[in-house]
Amino acid sequence: DAGVTQTPRHEVAEKGQTIILKCEPVSGHNDLFWYRQTKIQGLELLSYFRSKSLMEDGGAFKDRFKAEMLNSSFSTLKIQPTEPKDSAVYLCASRDWGGAETLYFGSGTRLTVL
Amino acid sequence: AQSVTQPDARVTVSEGASLQLRCKYSYFGTPYLFWYVQYPRQGLQLLLKYYPGDPVVQGVNGFEAEFSKSNSSFHLRKASVHWSDWAVYFCAVSMDSNYQLIWGSGTKLIIKP
C-alpha cells in the first residue's frame, strides 16, 4: 500500500505569492488532516476532512489558508497571499475512520517565504 | 480543558541506557493514547497505541508505554536505546466520538555515544 504522498518536498515563495501544496492520502482512508508544524507552536491543525467534507477549518487560519478535497484521493492546501510567518513544515495525514485509528503522515512540505 | 503535556523538551541518554519519556494528559472519559515518532526530515509515524485494556502496551523497536488512569499518564519506555532512536517523540490523545487528536509539544531524544 502506498503511504501518504505530499508534493512538493520544498517550496520557496516570495511574500504575497500564492502557493498550492498537494496531498494524496492512503487509498481508502476517510479522514484527512492538514497540519502546520513549527518549533515554537508544534503541530497546529489547519483542516480536517471526513469523506471529502470539510469538518474543521482551523479557526485562526481561515483567512489566507484554504484546503480542498477534490476527490477521495487528492487534497490541496492553498496559501494566498503568503507571508514570511507562514514558513513552516506542512504535514498531511490520513486515517481510516475515527479517533481510535492510526494516523499516517506524509513526509511534509517545507515552505520558506522570503 | 483537554490537554497533553510533555514536560521535557529535550532528553539526552547514553547509547545502551534505559529511557523514559513522560506524557501527562487531561481528558474526560476513557481516551485512546498514542506515541508517534518523527525522524529527521520525515513525517510522524506510529510507535504504539493504547486502547482500554492491558495498561502496558508494546510497540515497535522495543518501545513500550504504560497507561495510568490514577496519574493521568502514558509514559514511554525503552530498556536500551540505540543511536537510531535519535528523533522527536510526540504523545497524543483522542476519543472515538471526537475526531480531534490533542498533541503534546514533543520531546527531542538525543543519544550520546
XYZ file of C-alpha atoms in Angstrom, chain A residues 2-75:
74
model
C 1.289 3.450 -0.849
C 1.523 5.816 2.085
C 0.601 9.484 2.139
C 2.305 11.398 -0.657
C 2.995 15.106 -0.400
C 4.377 17.351 -3.111
C 6.494 19.332 -3.406
C 9.009 18.454 -0.683
C 10.315 22.008 -0.631
C 8.756 25.270 -1.730
C 10.252 28.734 -1.733
C 7.899 31.663 -2.269
C 8.136 35.431 -2.305
C 5.919 37.327 0.107
C 2.494 37.834 -1.451
C 2.628 34.843 -3.780
C 0.023 32.102 -3.940
C 1.231 28.582 -3.339
C -0.561 25.248 -3.545
C 0.553 22.183 -1.652
C -0.685 18.743 -2.642
C -1.518 15.568 -0.765
C -2.580 12.078 -1.787
C -3.906 10.125 1.236
C -3.677 6.396 1.779
C -6.153 4.698 -0.541
C -9.464 4.008 1.186
C -8.924 6.350 4.115
C -11.875 8.529 5.080
C -10.236 11.158 7.299
C -7.661 13.671 6.069
C -5.833 16.277 8.110
C -3.576 19.206 7.278
C -1.191 20.363 9.998
C 1.374 23.110 10.252
C 4.494 22.275 12.236
C 6.863 24.842 13.719
C 9.378 24.624 16.556
C 7.521 27.276 18.546
C 3.901 26.204 18.083
C 4.355 22.496 17.451
C 1.562 20.777 15.476
C -1.350 23.065 14.602
C -4.477 21.764 12.896
C -5.306 23.614 9.678
C -8.115 21.495 8.235
C -9.919 18.227 8.730
C -11.983 16.370 6.114
C -14.194 13.364 6.611
C -15.308 11.599 3.439
C -14.345 14.720 1.455
C -16.490 17.034 3.580
C -14.705 19.839 5.398
C -15.341 19.347 9.120
C -12.856 21.799 10.620
C -11.042 24.694 9.030
C -8.657 25.634 11.793
C -10.105 28.875 13.123
C -7.098 31.160 13.145
C -6.024 30.028 9.691
C -9.275 30.785 7.881
C -8.404 33.989 6.100
C -5.397 33.020 3.933
C -5.462 29.227 4.117
C -7.873 27.133 2.127
C -7.866 23.349 1.930
C -9.920 21.432 -0.573
C -10.560 17.794 -1.236
C -11.442 17.455 -4.889
C -11.889 13.710 -4.659
C -11.202 10.998 -2.120
C -7.635 10.566 -3.311
C -6.394 14.153 -3.613
C -6.311 17.260 -1.462
